[in-house]
Amino acid sequence: MMPSSASIEVEYEILGDVREARQRAESISVEQSHEFPREYAPAKADRSLGRLSSLENIDDNRARAVISYPEDLTAFEFPQLLVVLLGNASLLPGVRLTDIRISDAFAQGIGGGPKLGIDGIRRVLGVPSRPLLATALKPVGLDTEDIAKDAYDCAFGGVDVIKDDQGLGNQRWSPFAQRVPAVSQAIREANERSGGHSVYLPCFNPPIGHIQEHVDILLRNHVGGCLAVPGITGFDVIGYLRDNTPEDFIIYAHPAFLGGWTASPDHGIREDLLFGHLLRLAGADSVIFPSFGGRFTFSKEQCGLIARKARDAFAGLNRSLPSPGGGMSVERIPELVDFYGNDTMFLIGGALHASGSLAEGARKFREAAERFS
């Protein structure tokens, strides 16, 4: 690849005495680029140096800094991009990554984002306009036979996307190589009986040495996609899955282990950037995040920002389908659709069991969603 003279712009919020903000921002620009005292650095190292582009005070205790980094510093590889964005700076108190601005060419060079996105998922599922529905197969601890039966009922009732729980891995009571074909077959049978298009997304969180083996199992069983867990396996696994699976393969990203990045307003990564843009840039077609009104702590405003960034115009990438989960009920569907819009996949958990029958619970949610076709 020819050297690039272009840059990416990265925004940080810096907590503390704003009189010290410029010094801290300048320090971050060096720490995140050539990580060497400027006065001792050879002239050649300037090609890798980050530079402070702007600084403004937000209030008496917080400043916003924009730092420009050479595109070449990222090596046009996603793991190295993460190093540049927040590598050593993640160890500094009071520093939060809040936004990135990149060119369309850079986005394509680093992987190109989602293969399907919203439009592709709708095409695969045969759902042109209404809100989409997803659920997780749980509780963890069931035998494969029980999981397959629950999957059948969910599909027969009309849930579009049926994923493994993120805690389902390769446990002895339902090994991955046994569960994937059994659940795939159950959902195919339900679709044949109902005329539906439900898909199965197994949880993909293997040890690194078994990644291709697990991909091969997915491909042999013609699953509809998989549940990626980038906080566990790494963000770049999403790109690997995107590039080594069929065109209609849905990559659904789960937030497990990512909460530590968003829990504090003074450190880590702002939630709309993490779930709205970074996972989308990594290649996720749809991204799960905790919805307001559930057992987690994201506010209504935070959820709205995540959904907006999943679907906005960003570096020429396909739009990701936001998938809020938690606090879902049939009664809340009108409120949630009004807030999030139709281009949303609602992840339903325990409420699907409220009718006593999974198929009946799924049917009620499907009927509620159909009202917004």
Tab-separated table of C-alpha atoms in Angstrom:
chain	number	residue	atom	x	y	z
A	1	MET	CA	0.000	0.000	0.000
A	2	MET	CA	1.315	3.450	-0.938
A	3	PRO	CA	1.959	5.880	1.947
A	4	SER	CA	-0.970	8.153	2.754
A	5	SER	CA	-0.785	11.815	3.710
A	6	ALA	CA	-4.342	11.732	5.093
A	7	SER	CA	-5.302	11.741	8.751
A	8	ILE	CA	-8.039	10.554	11.068
A	9	GLU	CA	-9.443	12.936	13.656
A	10	VAL	CA	-10.112	11.623	17.139
A	11	GLU	CA	-12.054	13.431	19.833
A	12	TYR	CA	-11.439	13.044	23.562
A	13	GLU	CA	-13.018	14.536	26.648
A	14	ILE	CA	-10.454	15.373	29.309
A	15	LEU	CA	-11.608	15.663	32.913
A	16	GLY	CA	-9.834	17.959	35.358
A	17	ASP	CA	-8.509	21.484	35.666
A	18	VAL	CA	-9.053	22.997	32.208
A	19	ARG	CA	-5.921	25.116	32.690
A	20	GLU	CA	-3.992	21.859	32.349
A	21	ALA	CA	-6.104	20.498	29.458
A	22	ARG	CA	-3.802	21.646	26.652
A	23	GLN	CA	-0.779	20.057	28.286
A	24	ARG	CA	-2.698	16.800	28.827
A	25	ALA	CA	-4.026	16.818	25.257
A	26	GLU	CA	-0.551	17.380	23.831
A	27	SER	CA	0.693	14.519	25.985
A	28	ILE	CA	-2.062	12.233	24.662
A	29	SER	CA	-1.170	13.127	21.063
A	30	VAL	CA	2.372	11.857	21.653
A	31	GLU	CA	1.371	8.906	23.840
A	32	GLN	CA	-1.027	7.612	21.194
A	33	SER	CA	1.382	8.017	18.279
A	34	HIS	CA	5.161	7.678	18.463
A	35	GLU	CA	5.215	7.499	22.311
A	36	PHE	CA	8.595	9.111	22.674
A	37	PRO	CA	9.733	12.482	24.082
A	38	ARG	CA	9.562	15.020	21.271
A	39	GLU	CA	12.876	16.576	22.150
A	40	TYR	CA	14.673	13.264	21.603
A	41	ALA	CA	12.721	11.992	18.611
A	42	PRO	CA	14.517	11.858	15.234
A	43	ALA	CA	12.973	13.936	12.453
A	44	LYS	CA	11.771	10.807	10.638
A	45	ALA	CA	9.428	10.036	13.549
A	46	ASP	CA	7.352	13.116	12.696
A	47	ARG	CA	5.525	11.055	10.077
A	48	SER	CA	3.859	9.069	12.867
A	49	LEU	CA	3.163	11.925	15.287
A	50	GLY	CA	-0.328	12.867	16.420
A	51	ARG	CA	-1.064	16.589	16.527
A	52	LEU	CA	-3.574	18.560	18.568
A	53	SER	CA	-6.053	20.128	16.116
A	54	SER	CA	-8.398	21.919	18.510
A	55	LEU	CA	-9.211	22.323	22.177
A	56	GLU	CA	-12.284	23.825	23.812
A	57	ASN	CA	-13.563	23.989	27.352
A	58	ILE	CA	-16.901	22.282	27.933
A	59	ASP	CA	-17.200	23.529	31.525
A	60	ASP	CA	-14.930	24.374	34.438
A	61	ASN	CA	-13.825	20.766	34.805
A	62	ARG	CA	-13.943	19.278	31.314
A	63	ALA	CA	-12.353	20.026	27.942
A	64	ARG	CA	-12.794	18.591	24.447
A	65	ALA	CA	-9.659	17.884	22.422
A	66	VAL	CA	-9.449	16.811	18.774
A	67	ILE	CA	-6.201	15.089	17.813
A	68	SER	CA	-5.193	14.305	14.234
A	69	TYR	CA	-3.290	11.057	13.623
A	70	PRO	CA	-1.737	9.956	10.307
A	71	GLU	CA	-3.802	7.227	8.676
A	72	ASP	CA	-0.610	5.239	8.123
A	73	LEU	CA	-0.162	4.981	11.888
A	74	THR	CA	-3.099	2.525	11.975
A	75	ALA	CA	-1.497	0.216	9.360
A	76	PHE	CA	-5.085	0.060	7.981
A	77	GLU	CA	-5.724	-2.804	10.419
A	78	PHE	CA	-8.480	-2.761	13.017
A	79	PRO	CA	-6.414	-3.910	16.017
A	80	GLN	CA	-3.834	-1.207	15.344
A	81	LEU	CA	-6.587	1.379	14.937
A	82	LEU	CA	-7.742	0.578	18.476
A	83	VAL	CA	-4.165	1.009	19.722
A	84	VAL	CA	-4.066	4.466	18.148
A	85	LEU	CA	-7.489	5.507	19.452
A	86	LEU	CA	-7.076	4.581	23.101
A	87	GLY	CA	-4.106	2.268	23.689
A	88	ASN	CA	-1.981	3.747	26.480
A	89	ALA	CA	-4.469	6.569	27.025
A	90	SER	CA	-6.886	3.995	28.437
A	91	LEU	CA	-4.572	3.878	31.469
A	92	LEU	CA	-4.905	7.610	32.100
A	93	PRO	CA	-7.638	8.781	34.505
A	94	GLY	CA	-10.110	11.313	33.213
A	95	VAL	CA	-9.665	10.577	29.497
A	96	ARG	CA	-12.638	9.434	27.431
A	97	LEU	CA	-12.753	8.633	23.712
A	98	THR	CA	-15.873	10.324	22.360
A	99	ASP	CA	-15.774	10.452	18.549
A	100	ILE	CA	-13.767	9.637	15.426
A	101	ARG	CA	-13.868	11.189	11.970
A	102	ILE	CA	-12.524	9.137	9.083
A	103	SER	CA	-12.720	9.239	5.304
A	104	ASP	CA	-14.690	6.824	3.139
A	105	ALA	CA	-11.405	5.592	1.661
A	106	PHE	CA	-9.974	4.867	5.108
A	107	ALA	CA	-13.128	2.982	6.129
A	108	GLN	CA	-12.881	0.809	3.036
A	109	GLY	CA	-9.178	0.255	3.549
A	110	ILE	CA	-9.689	-1.003	7.077
A	111	GLY	CA	-12.429	-3.466	6.149
A	112	GLY	CA	-15.495	-1.692	4.839
A	113	GLY	CA	-17.920	-2.102	7.716
A	114	PRO	CA	-21.069	-4.267	7.562
A	115	LYS	CA	-21.575	-6.554	4.605
A	116	LEU	CA	-25.369	-6.538	4.983
A	117	GLY	CA	-26.451	-3.791	7.349
A	118	ILE	CA	-30.128	-2.866	7.663
A	119	ASP	CA	-31.115	-3.309	4.026
A	120	GLY	CA	-29.293	-6.624	3.695
A	121	ILE	CA	-30.789	-8.056	6.884
A	122	ARG	CA	-34.272	-7.082	5.727
A	123	ARG	CA	-33.649	-8.762	2.378
A	124	VAL	CA	-32.359	-11.963	3.989
A	125	LEU	CA	-35.308	-12.168	6.387
A	126	GLY	CA	-37.921	-11.099	3.840
A	127	VAL	CA	-39.123	-8.252	6.079
A	128	PRO	CA	-39.321	-5.006	4.096
A	129	SER	CA	-40.631	-2.528	6.657
A	130	ARG	CA	-41.810	-3.636	10.111
A	131	PRO	CA	-39.601	-3.716	13.219
A	132	LEU	CA	-37.639	-6.949	13.547
A	133	LEU	CA	-37.690	-9.337	16.498
A	134	ALA	CA	-34.883	-11.348	18.070
A	135	THR	CA	-34.574	-13.591	21.085
A	136	ALA	CA	-31.940	-15.600	22.934
A	137	LEU	CA	-32.044	-19.310	23.699
A	138	LYS	CA	-31.821	-19.605	27.468
A	139	PRO	CA	-31.356	-20.444	30.281
A	140	VAL	CA	-27.826	-21.755	29.922
A	141	GLY	CA	-27.691	-25.297	31.237
A	142	LEU	CA	-30.320	-26.893	29.002
A	143	ASP	CA	-29.500	-29.955	26.933
A	144	THR	CA	-29.273	-29.612	23.166
A	145	GLU	CA	-32.647	-31.307	22.734
A	146	ASP	CA	-34.317	-28.732	24.985
A	147	ILE	CA	-32.585	-25.823	23.227
A	148	ALA	CA	-33.659	-27.114	19.822
A	149	LYS	CA	-37.275	-27.428	20.959
A	150	ASP	CA	-37.290	-23.864	22.263
A	151	ALA	CA	-35.765	-22.679	18.996
A	152	TYR	CA	-38.497	-24.462	17.045
A	153	ASP	CA	-41.203	-22.780	19.121
A	154	CYS	CA	-39.662	-19.330	18.740
A	155	ALA	CA	-39.389	-19.741	14.987
A	156	PHE	CA	-42.874	-21.174	14.630
A	157	GLY	CA	-44.250	-18.215	16.591
A	158	GLY	CA	-42.575	-15.759	14.227
A	159	VAL	CA	-39.367	-14.464	15.853
A	160	ASP	CA	-37.049	-13.361	13.042
A	161	VAL	CA	-33.640	-13.947	14.626
A	162	ILE	CA	-33.032	-16.697	17.169
A	163	LYS	CA	-29.592	-16.514	18.714
A	164	ASP	CA	-27.726	-18.481	21.313
A	165	ASP	CA	-27.393	-16.796	24.659
A	166	GLN	CA	-23.946	-15.196	24.904
A	167	GLY	CA	-23.209	-17.626	27.745
A	168	LEU	CA	-23.698	-20.623	25.472
A	169	GLY	CA	-20.315	-21.813	24.328
A	170	ASN	CA	-19.013	-25.350	24.237
A	171	GLN	CA	-20.345	-26.659	27.555
A	172	ARG	CA	-20.570	-30.410	27.971
A	173	TRP	CA	-24.373	-30.424	28.218
A	174	SER	CA	-24.654	-28.803	24.765
A	175	PRO	CA	-21.382	-28.807	22.809
A	176	PHE	CA	-21.135	-26.339	19.923
A	177	ALA	CA	-20.662	-29.061	17.278
A	178	GLN	CA	-23.785	-30.831	18.543
A	179	ARG	CA	-25.977	-27.791	19.201
A	180	VAL	CA	-25.490	-25.978	15.887
A	181	PRO	CA	-26.850	-28.753	13.609
A	182	ALA	CA	-29.679	-29.631	16.004
A	183	VAL	CA	-30.950	-26.074	16.380
A	184	SER	CA	-30.463	-25.326	12.674
A	185	GLN	CA	-32.592	-28.323	11.768
A	186	ALA	CA	-35.299	-27.388	14.277
A	187	ILE	CA	-35.608	-23.880	12.846
A	188	ARG	CA	-35.701	-25.188	9.274
A	189	GLU	CA	-38.564	-27.497	10.227
A	190	ALA	CA	-40.446	-24.651	11.912
A	191	ASN	CA	-39.994	-22.458	8.834
A	192	GLU	CA	-41.264	-25.208	6.548
A	193	ARG	CA	-44.358	-25.599	8.680
A	194	SER	CA	-45.058	-21.886	9.180
A	195	GLY	CA	-43.790	-20.468	5.891
A	196	GLY	CA	-41.505	-18.140	7.864
A	197	HIS	CA	-37.900	-17.028	7.391
A	198	SER	CA	-36.455	-17.272	10.901
A	199	VAL	CA	-32.676	-17.657	11.143
A	200	TYR	CA	-30.374	-19.155	13.757
A	201	LEU	CA	-27.302	-17.285	14.986
A	202	PRO	CA	-25.052	-19.457	17.180
A	203	CYS	CA	-22.817	-17.776	19.736
A	204	PHE	CA	-19.306	-17.463	18.344
A	205	ASN	CA	-16.753	-17.226	21.156
A	206	PRO	CA	-14.198	-20.007	20.588
A	207	PRO	CA	-10.610	-19.994	21.797
A	208	ILE	CA	-8.388	-18.459	19.135
A	209	GLY	CA	-7.013	-21.810	18.009
A	210	HIS	CA	-10.519	-23.059	17.184
A	211	ILE	CA	-11.840	-20.084	15.217
A	212	GLN	CA	-11.716	-21.673	11.760
A	213	GLU	CA	-13.008	-24.989	13.092
A	214	HIS	CA	-16.082	-23.186	14.456
A	215	VAL	CA	-16.519	-21.226	11.225
A	216	ASP	CA	-16.508	-24.540	9.339
A	217	ILE	CA	-19.279	-25.862	11.605
A	218	LEU	CA	-21.350	-22.759	10.894
A	219	LEU	CA	-20.859	-23.119	7.148
A	220	ARG	CA	-21.634	-26.845	7.064
A	221	ASN	CA	-24.942	-26.220	8.791
A	222	HIS	CA	-25.947	-23.200	6.686
A	223	VAL	CA	-26.810	-21.041	9.673
A	224	GLY	CA	-28.114	-17.531	9.098
A	225	GLY	CA	-25.164	-15.881	10.819
A	226	CYS	CA	-23.656	-15.770	14.262
A	227	LEU	CA	-23.589	-13.864	17.518
A	228	ALA	CA	-20.139	-12.296	17.783
A	229	VAL	CA	-18.842	-11.331	21.232
A	230	PRO	CA	-16.083	-8.830	20.404
A	231	GLY	CA	-15.402	-7.939	24.028
A	232	ILE	CA	-14.272	-11.551	24.505
A	233	THR	CA	-12.791	-12.602	21.159
A	234	GLY	CA	-11.605	-9.183	19.931
A	235	PHE	CA	-13.121	-6.724	17.461
A	236	ASP	CA	-11.173	-8.092	14.513
A	237	VAL	CA	-12.989	-11.430	14.711
A	238	ILE	CA	-16.023	-9.589	13.321
A	239	GLY	CA	-14.050	-8.708	10.201
A	240	TYR	CA	-12.772	-12.272	9.909
A	241	LEU	CA	-16.331	-13.588	10.025
A	242	ARG	CA	-17.505	-11.009	7.493
A	243	ASP	CA	-14.732	-11.917	5.062
A	244	ASN	CA	-14.976	-15.704	5.409
A	245	THR	CA	-18.712	-16.362	5.283
A	246	PRO	CA	-21.417	-16.175	2.575
A	247	GLU	CA	-22.992	-12.921	1.432
A	248	ASP	CA	-26.205	-13.497	3.418
A	249	PHE	CA	-24.453	-14.249	6.725
A	250	ILE	CA	-25.638	-11.891	9.506
A	251	ILE	CA	-23.105	-10.748	12.105
A	252	TYR	CA	-24.873	-9.754	15.320
A	253	ALA	CA	-22.627	-8.158	17.963
A	254	HIS	CA	-23.198	-8.648	21.701
A	255	PRO	CA	-21.977	-6.145	24.343
A	256	ALA	CA	-20.686	-8.700	26.886
A	257	PHE	CA	-17.424	-7.514	28.511
A	258	LEU	CA	-17.719	-4.097	26.835
A	259	GLY	CA	-19.612	-2.454	29.692
A	260	GLY	CA	-16.405	-1.452	31.426
A	261	TRP	CA	-15.678	0.940	28.553
A	262	THR	CA	-18.985	2.803	28.944
A	263	ALA	CA	-19.774	2.612	32.672
A	264	SER	CA	-18.079	5.900	33.595
A	265	PRO	CA	-18.794	9.308	32.055
A	266	ASP	CA	-15.172	10.254	32.788
A	267	HIS	CA	-13.239	7.355	31.286
A	268	GLY	CA	-13.332	4.733	28.535
A	269	ILE	CA	-15.395	5.120	25.357
A	270	ARG	CA	-18.650	7.003	24.924
A	271	GLU	CA	-21.436	4.494	24.380
A	272	ASP	CA	-22.767	5.899	21.092
A	273	LEU	CA	-19.275	5.754	19.567
A	274	LEU	CA	-18.632	2.204	20.787
A	275	PHE	CA	-21.982	0.652	19.894
A	276	GLY	CA	-22.948	2.994	17.071
A	277	HIS	CA	-19.743	3.556	15.063
A	278	LEU	CA	-16.829	1.364	16.205
A	279	LEU	CA	-18.653	-1.968	16.031
A	280	ARG	CA	-20.208	-0.878	12.748
A	281	LEU	CA	-16.768	-0.030	11.367
A	282	ALA	CA	-15.552	-3.452	12.542
A	283	GLY	CA	-18.261	-5.071	10.383
A	284	ALA	CA	-21.262	-5.751	12.654
A	285	ASP	CA	-24.553	-5.852	10.753
A	286	SER	CA	-26.538	-5.389	13.957
A	287	VAL	CA	-25.463	-4.358	17.450
A	288	ILE	CA	-27.100	-5.217	20.767
A	289	PHE	CA	-27.151	-2.616	23.544
A	290	PRO	CA	-29.136	-2.292	26.795
A	291	SER	CA	-32.349	-0.330	26.347
A	292	PHE	CA	-33.782	2.171	28.781
A	293	GLY	CA	-36.415	0.722	31.075
A	294	GLY	CA	-34.546	-2.556	31.535
A	295	ARG	CA	-32.225	-3.792	34.270
A	296	PHE	CA	-29.193	-1.903	32.961
A	297	THR	CA	-28.426	1.783	33.275
A	298	PHE	CA	-28.397	3.452	29.852
A	299	SER	CA	-30.667	6.489	29.740
A	300	LYS	CA	-33.234	7.199	27.065
A	301	GLU	CA	-30.939	9.881	25.658
A	302	GLN	CA	-27.957	7.497	25.489
A	303	CYS	CA	-30.060	4.846	23.737
A	304	GLY	CA	-31.292	7.371	21.201
A	305	LEU	CA	-27.731	8.440	20.393
A	306	ILE	CA	-26.590	4.816	19.939
A	307	ALA	CA	-29.455	4.071	17.557
A	308	ARG	CA	-28.797	7.278	15.627
A	309	LYS	CA	-25.095	6.525	15.149
A	310	ALA	CA	-25.834	2.959	14.074
A	311	ARG	CA	-27.940	4.339	11.222
A	312	ASP	CA	-26.347	7.663	10.316
A	313	ALA	CA	-24.182	8.575	7.324
A	314	PHE	CA	-20.727	7.455	8.475
A	315	ALA	CA	-17.738	7.049	6.164
A	316	GLY	CA	-19.853	5.542	3.381
A	317	LEU	CA	-20.608	2.401	5.427
A	318	ASN	CA	-23.800	0.360	5.358
A	319	ARG	CA	-26.079	1.206	8.267
A	320	SER	CA	-26.106	-1.166	11.217
A	321	LEU	CA	-29.400	-2.324	12.686
A	322	PRO	CA	-29.697	-1.143	16.305
A	323	SER	CA	-30.919	-3.905	18.613
A	324	PRO	CA	-31.994	-2.664	22.052
A	325	GLY	CA	-32.613	-5.330	24.663
A	326	GLY	CA	-33.934	-5.403	28.212
A	327	GLY	CA	-37.316	-4.358	29.562
A	328	MET	CA	-39.152	-5.569	26.452
A	329	SER	CA	-42.848	-6.417	26.711
A	330	VAL	CA	-45.724	-6.644	24.255
A	331	GLU	CA	-47.332	-3.643	25.919
A	332	ARG	CA	-44.212	-1.497	25.392
A	333	ILE	CA	-43.856	-2.219	21.660
A	334	PRO	CA	-45.782	0.922	20.544
A	335	GLU	CA	-43.687	3.128	22.872
A	336	LEU	CA	-40.425	1.522	21.754
A	337	VAL	CA	-41.237	1.721	18.045
A	338	ASP	CA	-42.225	5.364	18.471
A	339	PHE	CA	-38.849	6.055	20.085
A	340	TYR	CA	-36.486	3.872	18.037
A	341	GLY	CA	-38.357	3.655	14.728
A	342	ASN	CA	-39.050	0.680	12.470
A	343	ASP	CA	-35.409	0.125	11.525
A	344	THR	CA	-34.784	-1.611	14.836
A	345	MET	CA	-34.464	-5.214	15.993
A	346	PHE	CA	-35.961	-5.634	19.444
A	347	LEU	CA	-34.204	-8.292	21.519
A	348	ILE	CA	-36.817	-9.990	23.693
A	349	GLY	CA	-35.843	-12.021	26.733
A	350	GLY	CA	-37.963	-13.323	29.577
A	351	ALA	CA	-41.150	-11.614	28.331
A	352	LEU	CA	-41.345	-14.212	25.562
A	353	HIS	CA	-42.061	-16.812	28.246
A	354	ALA	CA	-44.856	-14.809	29.898
A	355	SER	CA	-47.637	-16.622	28.024
A	356	GLY	CA	-46.486	-20.015	29.289
A	357	SER	CA	-45.764	-21.123	25.712
A	358	LEU	CA	-42.806	-19.799	23.733
A	359	ALA	CA	-44.713	-20.132	20.470
A	360	GLU	CA	-47.638	-18.172	21.888
A	361	GLY	CA	-45.380	-15.498	23.364
A	362	ALA	CA	-43.578	-15.166	20.029
A	363	ARG	CA	-46.883	-14.907	18.184
A	364	LYS	CA	-48.030	-12.016	20.409
A	365	PHE	CA	-44.822	-10.074	19.832
A	366	ARG	CA	-45.013	-10.749	16.110
A	367	GLU	CA	-48.587	-9.470	15.980
A	368	ALA	CA	-47.548	-6.325	17.855
A	369	ALA	CA	-44.684	-5.726	15.408
A	370	GLU	CA	-46.896	-6.373	12.361
A	371	ARG	CA	-49.024	-3.356	13.297
A	372	PHE	CA	-46.104	-1.166	12.236
A	373	SER	CA	-45.595	-2.712	8.769
